[in-house]
Structures are given as structure tokens and as C-alpha cells.
Amino acid sequence: MLLRALSRLWTEHRLPASPGLRWAAAGLRLLSSGAKGLCEQTLVAVKPDGVQRRLVGEIIQRFERRGFQLVGLKLVQAPQDILSAHYHDLAEKPFYPALIEYMSSGPIVAMVWEGHDVVKVSRTMVGATSPGEALPGTIRGDLCVHISRNAVHASDSVEVAKKEIGLWFRHSELVQWECCAAGSTYNI
Ligand code: TYD
């Protein structure tokens, strides 16, 4: 009740819109709506092969159409320090040097998507690591043929998503915005 009132006060009186206040206002709105979990975020990246093959639009469209909200987006030539931190857990794997070379071979489109269960749903949408095992209908199952060129990355847990978002994006690069379709996407 109190949260709802504070949220309404914020919206109706159009209090100053610094990024921090916008995040706080959005948080208040979600808390007051009882719509827990809608703020979950994940890192999705179109890898260099996906960019070269002009799959960026198709991949973005799948997340948009599913109902998730884009809150961060950039085209980057990934720096080595970000790549080595991102793939830290795979450093001992035989394919690691080739993976880093390939991830450095061209630009990547890094994105942050937000919504209910977005981490789990994104992994399902992306499909198995090896395209040969990825089901038709998944991004890798529809668009890729080889594990070393599997077009897209999505964080594999909520905890990892937080770390990866912090690695690829500054807080100021994420935009908190109100989606007019939220009421048609969720029961809020
Ligand atoms: P991993 O984190 O295991 O998979 P996912 O991307 O599905 O979370 O591996 C990271 C990337 O490493 C994977 O997307 C493609 C590459 N890779 C290879 O090139 N060869 C391999 O044998 C494996 C397991 C991964």
C-alpha cells in the first residue's frame, strides 16, 4: 500500500529523472504491483559469427517478440581483459585459445534483456551449446551448425548474469524504461 502510494507520488509529480531515481522508481512500481521477478536481467551477446552473418536483427527480434525488454545494447570489439574474465572458467579447456581468438575476430553485439525468468528462458531460446544437439526452434538449432561458431551467448544463471552484466556494461549504460506493453505481457 505504502509502496504503491510512493510509486504513484513519484509518477504523478514527475520527480527528477536521474538514472538512479529512475531505477528506484521502477523498483517501487514493480514492488507495489506485486510482480516479483520481472526485473531479472541477463546478458545476451551476438558473437562475431552472428554479426558477420547479419543475424543481429533476427536474434534481437526473437527476444523482443518473446516479450522481454531491452535495457542495454552496444556493438563492441571485445577487449582481451573482458574476454578472459568472461571465459575464466574455461581457461584450461583445449578450445580456449581458439575461442578467445574467435571472440576477438570482429565486433560483438552485447545486450541486457530483462523480464520474468529471463535467464532460464533465454538459455532455452538459445539452445544447446553444440548446434547439432540444439533443438529446431532454438537460435542455435535454427541458425548454426558448429559448436565453435554458435552465434550467441546467454548467461547460464542469475548469479552469473549479474557478474557478466557488470563485466560488459557500466551501470550508466543500462536504461530503465517503462514498456507500455507490460500490462499485456504480465498480470500487473
Ligand atoms: P560453454 O560456456 O560451455 O557453453 P555455452 O555458450 O552454451 O554457455 O562454452 C562457451 C563457448 O565455448 C561455447 O558457446 C562455444 C565454445 N566451445 C567450443 O568452441 N568448443 C567446445 O567443445 C565447447 C564445450 C565450447
PDB file of N, CA, C and O in Angstrom, residues 31-78:
ATOM      1  N   LEU A  31       7.612  -3.459  -7.116  1.00  0.00           N
ATOM      2  CA  LEU A  31       7.306  -3.977  -5.780  1.00  0.00           C
ATOM      3  C   LEU A  31       5.837  -3.753  -5.455  1.00  0.00           C
ATOM      4  O   LEU A  31       5.144  -4.625  -4.944  1.00  0.00           O
ATOM      5  N   SER A  32       5.354  -2.535  -5.808  1.00  0.00           N
ATOM      6  CA  SER A  32       3.970  -2.213  -5.455  1.00  0.00           C
ATOM      7  C   SER A  32       2.981  -3.039  -6.265  1.00  0.00           C
ATOM      8  O   SER A  32       1.870  -3.285  -5.848  1.00  0.00           O
ATOM      9  N   SER A  33       3.398  -3.483  -7.457  1.00  0.00           N
ATOM     10  CA  SER A  33       2.476  -4.286  -8.274  1.00  0.00           C
ATOM     11  C   SER A  33       2.471  -5.739  -7.823  1.00  0.00           C
ATOM     12  O   SER A  33       1.654  -6.522  -8.280  1.00  0.00           O
ATOM     13  N   GLY A  34       3.409  -6.090  -6.980  1.00  0.00           N
ATOM     14  CA  GLY A  34       3.492  -7.475  -6.549  1.00  0.00           C
ATOM     15  C   GLY A  34       4.084  -8.365  -7.620  1.00  0.00           C
ATOM     16  O   GLY A  34       4.094  -9.580  -7.516  1.00  0.00           O
ATOM     17  N   ALA A  35       4.583  -7.763  -8.708  1.00  0.00           N
ATOM     18  CA  ALA A  35       5.106  -8.549  -9.822  1.00  0.00           C
ATOM     19  C   ALA A  35       6.575  -8.877  -9.593  1.00  0.00           C
ATOM     20  O   ALA A  35       7.456  -8.344 -10.241  1.00  0.00           O
ATOM     21  N   LYS A  36       6.807  -9.796  -8.690  1.00  0.00           N
ATOM     22  CA  LYS A  36       8.191 -10.145  -8.337  1.00  0.00           C
ATOM     23  C   LYS A  36       8.877 -10.831  -9.509  1.00  0.00           C
ATOM     24  O   LYS A  36       8.279 -11.590 -10.230  1.00  0.00           O
ATOM     25  N   GLY A  37      10.176 -10.574  -9.653  1.00  0.00           N
ATOM     26  CA  GLY A  37      10.963 -11.300 -10.651  1.00  0.00           C
ATOM     27  C   GLY A  37      10.941 -10.676 -12.028  1.00  0.00           C
ATOM     28  O   GLY A  37      11.627 -11.147 -12.914  1.00  0.00           O
ATOM     29  N   LEU A  38      10.149  -9.635 -12.221  1.00  0.00           N
ATOM     30  CA  LEU A  38      10.104  -9.039 -13.562  1.00  0.00           C
ATOM     31  C   LEU A  38      11.388  -8.305 -13.891  1.00  0.00           C
ATOM     32  O   LEU A  38      11.677  -8.037 -15.043  1.00  0.00           O
ATOM     33  N   CYS A  39      12.165  -7.949 -12.868  1.00  0.00           N
ATOM     34  CA  CYS A  39      13.394  -7.186 -13.065  1.00  0.00           C
ATOM     35  C   CYS A  39      14.597  -8.071 -13.327  1.00  0.00           C
ATOM     36  O   CYS A  39      15.695  -7.559 -13.453  1.00  0.00           O
ATOM     37  N   GLU A  40      14.416  -9.390 -13.378  1.00  0.00           N
ATOM     38  CA  GLU A  40      15.571 -10.261 -13.623  1.00  0.00           C
ATOM     39  C   GLU A  40      16.212  -9.867 -14.955  1.00  0.00           C
ATOM     40  O   GLU A  40      15.505  -9.572 -15.917  1.00  0.00           O
ATOM     41  N   GLN A  41      17.534  -9.877 -14.954  1.00  0.00           N
ATOM     42  CA  GLN A  41      18.244  -9.468 -16.175  1.00  0.00           C
ATOM     43  C   GLN A  41      19.245 -10.533 -16.595  1.00  0.00           C
ATOM     44  O   GLN A  41      19.748 -11.288 -15.757  1.00  0.00           O
ATOM     45  N   THR A  42      19.542 -10.553 -17.879  1.00  0.00           N
ATOM     46  CA  THR A  42      20.583 -11.463 -18.372  1.00  0.00           C
ATOM     47  C   THR A  42      21.393 -10.802 -19.465  1.00  0.00           C
ATOM     48  O   THR A  42      20.938  -9.853 -20.105  1.00  0.00           O
ATOM     49  N   LEU A  43      22.618 -11.313 -19.621  1.00  0.00           N
ATOM     50  CA  LEU A  43      23.457 -10.834 -20.716  1.00  0.00           C
ATOM     51  C   LEU A  43      23.276 -11.758 -21.920  1.00  0.00           C
ATOM     52  O   LEU A  43      23.405 -12.985 -21.791  1.00  0.00           O
ATOM     53  N   VAL A  44      22.951 -11.175 -23.047  1.00  0.00           N
ATOM     54  CA  VAL A  44      22.899 -11.916 -24.316  1.00  0.00           C
ATOM     55  C   VAL A  44      23.881 -11.226 -25.248  1.00  0.00           C
ATOM     56  O   VAL A  44      23.944  -9.994 -25.285  1.00  0.00           O
ATOM     57  N   ALA A  45      24.671 -12.009 -25.971  1.00  0.00           N
ATOM     58  CA  ALA A  45      25.609 -11.390 -26.909  1.00  0.00           C
ATOM     59  C   ALA A  45      25.547 -12.115 -28.242  1.00  0.00           C
ATOM     60  O   ALA A  45      25.570 -13.349 -28.287  1.00  0.00           O
ATOM     61  N   VAL A  46      25.458 -11.333 -29.313  1.00  0.00           N
ATOM     62  CA  VAL A  46      25.609 -11.906 -30.647  1.00  0.00           C
ATOM     63  C   VAL A  46      27.112 -11.936 -30.912  1.00  0.00           C
ATOM     64  O   VAL A  46      27.792 -10.911 -30.882  1.00  0.00           O
ATOM     65  N   LYS A  47      27.644 -13.145 -31.106  1.00  0.00           N
ATOM     66  CA  LYS A  47      29.086 -13.328 -31.251  1.00  0.00           C
ATOM     67  C   LYS A  47      29.537 -12.887 -32.655  1.00  0.00           C
ATOM     68  O   LYS A  47      28.692 -12.644 -33.538  1.00  0.00           O
ATOM     69  N   PRO A  48      30.872 -12.808 -32.861  1.00  0.00           N
ATOM     70  CA  PRO A  48      31.344 -12.282 -34.154  1.00  0.00           C
ATOM     71  C   PRO A  48      30.758 -12.989 -35.381  1.00  0.00           C
ATOM     72  O   PRO A  48      30.463 -12.336 -36.390  1.00  0.00           O
ATOM     73  N   ASP A  49      30.558 -14.311 -35.302  1.00  0.00           N
ATOM     74  CA  ASP A  49      29.997 -15.004 -36.476  1.00  0.00           C
ATOM     75  C   ASP A  49      28.557 -14.569 -36.721  1.00  0.00           C
ATOM     76  O   ASP A  49      28.126 -14.413 -37.863  1.00  0.00           O
ATOM     77  N   GLY A  50      27.813 -14.322 -35.650  1.00  0.00           N
ATOM     78  CA  GLY A  50      26.423 -13.872 -35.783  1.00  0.00           C
ATOM     79  C   GLY A  50      26.348 -12.481 -36.389  1.00  0.00           C
ATOM     80  O   GLY A  50      25.467 -12.190 -37.218  1.00  0.00           O
ATOM     81  N   VAL A  51      27.300 -11.618 -35.996  1.00  0.00           N
ATOM     82  CA  VAL A  51      27.325 -10.260 -36.570  1.00  0.00           C
ATOM     83  C   VAL A  51      27.703 -10.346 -38.048  1.00  0.00           C
ATOM     84  O   VAL A  51      27.045  -9.753 -38.916  1.00  0.00           O
ATOM     85  N   GLN A  52      28.765 -11.130 -38.348  1.00  0.00           N
ATOM     86  CA  GLN A  52      29.213 -11.255 -39.748  1.00  0.00           C
ATOM     87  C   GLN A  52      28.108 -11.825 -40.635  1.00  0.00           C
ATOM     88  O   GLN A  52      27.966 -11.429 -41.795  1.00  0.00           O
ATOM     89  N   ARG A  53      27.318 -12.738 -40.075  1.00  0.00           N
ATOM     90  CA  ARG A  53      26.261 -13.383 -40.876  1.00  0.00           C
ATOM     91  C   ARG A  53      24.958 -12.582 -40.867  1.00  0.00           C
ATOM     92  O   ARG A  53      23.927 -13.039 -41.315  1.00  0.00           O
ATOM     93  N   ARG A  54      25.021 -11.383 -40.318  1.00  0.00           N
ATOM     94  CA  ARG A  54      23.876 -10.453 -40.293  1.00  0.00           C
ATOM     95  C   ARG A  54      22.659 -11.059 -39.590  1.00  0.00           C
ATOM     96  O   ARG A  54      21.524 -10.931 -40.042  1.00  0.00           O
ATOM     97  N   LEU A  55      22.956 -11.694 -38.451  1.00  0.00           N
ATOM     98  CA  LEU A  55      21.873 -12.309 -37.671  1.00  0.00           C
ATOM     99  C   LEU A  55      21.418 -11.447 -36.494  1.00  0.00           C
ATOM    100  O   LEU A  55      20.571 -11.855 -35.709  1.00  0.00           O
ATOM    101  N   VAL A  56      22.019 -10.243 -36.377  1.00  0.00           N
ATOM    102  CA  VAL A  56      21.713  -9.407 -35.204  1.00  0.00           C
ATOM    103  C   VAL A  56      20.215  -9.114 -35.109  1.00  0.00           C
ATOM    104  O   VAL A  56      19.599  -9.294 -34.048  1.00  0.00           O
ATOM    105  N   GLY A  57      19.638  -8.684 -36.233  1.00  0.00           N
ATOM    106  CA  GLY A  57      18.212  -8.317 -36.218  1.00  0.00           C
ATOM    107  C   GLY A  57      17.331  -9.497 -35.846  1.00  0.00           C
ATOM    108  O   GLY A  57      16.411  -9.378 -35.028  1.00  0.00           O
ATOM    109  N   GLU A  58      17.619 -10.654 -36.429  1.00  0.00           N
ATOM    110  CA  GLU A  58      16.829 -11.869 -36.159  1.00  0.00           C
ATOM    111  C   GLU A  58      16.895 -12.243 -34.672  1.00  0.00           C
ATOM    112  O   GLU A  58      15.886 -12.592 -34.062  1.00  0.00           O
ATOM    113  N   ILE A  59      18.098 -12.138 -34.102  1.00  0.00           N
ATOM    114  CA  ILE A  59      18.258 -12.541 -32.696  1.00  0.00           C
ATOM    115  C   ILE A  59      17.558 -11.541 -31.773  1.00  0.00           C
ATOM    116  O   ILE A  59      16.843 -11.928 -30.849  1.00  0.00           O
ATOM    117  N   ILE A  60      17.720 -10.263 -32.064  1.00  0.00           N
ATOM    118  CA  ILE A  60      17.017  -9.263 -31.252  1.00  0.00           C
ATOM    119  C   ILE A  60      15.508  -9.472 -31.359  1.00  0.00           C
ATOM    120  O   ILE A  60      14.782  -9.434 -30.362  1.00  0.00           O
ATOM    121  N   GLN A  61      15.053  -9.746 -32.567  1.00  0.00           N
ATOM    122  CA  GLN A  61      13.611  -9.890 -32.770  1.00  0.00           C
ATOM    123  C   GLN A  61      13.030 -11.037 -31.939  1.00  0.00           C
ATOM    124  O   GLN A  61      11.936 -10.936 -31.402  1.00  0.00           O
ATOM    125  N   ARG A  62      13.800 -12.123 -31.822  1.00  0.00           N
ATOM    126  CA  ARG A  62      13.283 -13.257 -31.040  1.00  0.00           C
ATOM    127  C   ARG A  62      13.053 -12.871 -29.577  1.00  0.00           C
ATOM    128  O   ARG A  62      12.067 -13.278 -28.968  1.00  0.00           O
ATOM    129  N   PHE A  63      13.984 -12.084 -29.022  1.00  0.00           N
ATOM    130  CA  PHE A  63      13.826 -11.682 -27.621  1.00  0.00           C
ATOM    131  C   PHE A  63      12.701 -10.662 -27.464  1.00  0.00           C
ATOM    132  O   PHE A  63      11.938 -10.698 -26.500  1.00  0.00           O
ATOM    133  N   GLU A  64      12.623  -9.758 -28.419  1.00  0.00           N
ATOM    134  CA  GLU A  64      11.530  -8.766 -28.367  1.00  0.00           C
ATOM    135  C   GLU A  64      10.176  -9.443 -28.459  1.00  0.00           C
ATOM    136  O   GLU A  64       9.258  -9.166 -27.689  1.00  0.00           O
ATOM    137  N   ARG A  65      10.063 -10.359 -29.435  1.00  0.00           N
ATOM    138  CA  ARG A  65       8.758 -10.994 -29.662  1.00  0.00           C
ATOM    139  C   ARG A  65       8.364 -11.902 -28.511  1.00  0.00           C
ATOM    140  O   ARG A  65       7.184 -12.072 -28.219  1.00  0.00           O
ATOM    141  N   ARG A  66       9.372 -12.467 -27.844  1.00  0.00           N
ATOM    142  CA  ARG A  66       9.050 -13.330 -26.699  1.00  0.00           C
ATOM    143  C   ARG A  66       8.407 -12.509 -25.578  1.00  0.00           C
ATOM    144  O   ARG A  66       7.632 -13.027 -24.779  1.00  0.00           O
ATOM    145  N   GLY A  67       8.760 -11.224 -25.529  1.00  0.00           N
ATOM    146  CA  GLY A  67       8.158 -10.347 -24.526  1.00  0.00           C
ATOM    147  C   GLY A  67       9.166  -9.737 -23.563  1.00  0.00           C
ATOM    148  O   GLY A  67       8.784  -9.089 -22.587  1.00  0.00           O
ATOM    149  N   PHE A  68      10.458  -9.936 -23.835  1.00  0.00           N
ATOM    150  CA  PHE A  68      11.460  -9.362 -22.940  1.00  0.00           C
ATOM    151  C   PHE A  68      11.753  -7.910 -23.314  1.00  0.00           C
ATOM    152  O   PHE A  68      11.458  -7.471 -24.427  1.00  0.00           O
ATOM    153  N   GLN A  69      12.346  -7.224 -22.365  1.00  0.00           N
ATOM    154  CA  GLN A  69      12.588  -5.791 -22.529  1.00  0.00           C
ATOM    155  C   GLN A  69      14.090  -5.528 -22.642  1.00  0.00           C
ATOM    156  O   GLN A  69      14.872  -5.973 -21.785  1.00  0.00           O
ATOM    157  N   LEU A  70      14.453  -4.800 -23.672  1.00  0.00           N
ATOM    158  CA  LEU A  70      15.868  -4.460 -23.897  1.00  0.00           C
ATOM    159  C   LEU A  70      16.249  -3.293 -23.000  1.00  0.00           C
ATOM    160  O   LEU A  70      15.633  -2.232 -23.069  1.00  0.00           O
ATOM    161  N   VAL A  71      17.268  -3.470 -22.165  1.00  0.00           N
ATOM    162  CA  VAL A  71      17.688  -2.361 -21.296  1.00  0.00           C
ATOM    163  C   VAL A  71      19.146  -1.954 -21.524  1.00  0.00           C
ATOM    164  O   VAL A  71      19.616  -0.970 -20.963  1.00  0.00           O
ATOM    165  N   GLY A  72      19.863  -2.709 -22.374  1.00  0.00           N
ATOM    166  CA  GLY A  72      21.241  -2.330 -22.702  1.00  0.00           C
ATOM    167  C   GLY A  72      21.612  -2.923 -24.051  1.00  0.00           C
ATOM    168  O   GLY A  72      21.214  -4.047 -24.364  1.00  0.00           O
ATOM    169  N   LEU A  73      22.364  -2.147 -24.846  1.00  0.00           N
ATOM    170  CA  LEU A  73      22.720  -2.613 -26.196  1.00  0.00           C
ATOM    171  C   LEU A  73      23.952  -1.859 -26.681  1.00  0.00           C
ATOM    172  O   LEU A  73      23.985  -0.634 -26.625  1.00  0.00           O
ATOM    173  N   LYS A  74      24.974  -2.616 -27.115  1.00  0.00           N
ATOM    174  CA  LYS A  74      26.113  -1.937 -27.750  1.00  0.00           C
ATOM    175  C   LYS A  74      26.891  -2.880 -28.664  1.00  0.00           C
ATOM    176  O   LYS A  74      26.916  -4.095 -28.429  1.00  0.00           O
ATOM    177  N   LEU A  75      27.509  -2.268 -29.676  1.00  0.00           N
ATOM    178  CA  LEU A  75      28.397  -3.001 -30.586  1.00  0.00           C
ATOM    179  C   LEU A  75      29.815  -2.759 -30.104  1.00  0.00           C
ATOM    180  O   LEU A  75      30.237  -1.607 -29.999  1.00  0.00           O
ATOM    181  N   VAL A  76      30.539  -3.834 -29.794  1.00  0.00           N
ATOM    182  CA  VAL A  76      31.895  -3.661 -29.245  1.00  0.00           C
ATOM    183  C   VAL A  76      32.886  -4.616 -29.903  1.00  0.00           C
ATOM    184  O   VAL A  76      32.547  -5.749 -30.241  1.00  0.00           O
ATOM    185  N   GLN A  77      34.102  -4.117 -30.028  1.00  0.00           N
ATOM    186  CA  GLN A  77      35.232  -5.008 -30.313  1.00  0.00           C
ATOM    187  C   GLN A  77      35.722  -5.411 -28.923  1.00  0.00           C
ATOM    188  O   GLN A  77      36.260  -4.594 -28.183  1.00  0.00           O
ATOM    189  N   ALA A  78      35.496  -6.651 -28.538  1.00  0.00           N
ATOM    190  CA  ALA A  78      35.698  -7.034 -27.132  1.00  0.00           C
ATOM    191  C   ALA A  78      37.168  -6.941 -26.716  1.00  0.00           C
ATOM    192  O   ALA A  78      38.023  -7.544 -27.367  1.00  0.00           O
TER     193      ALA A  78
END
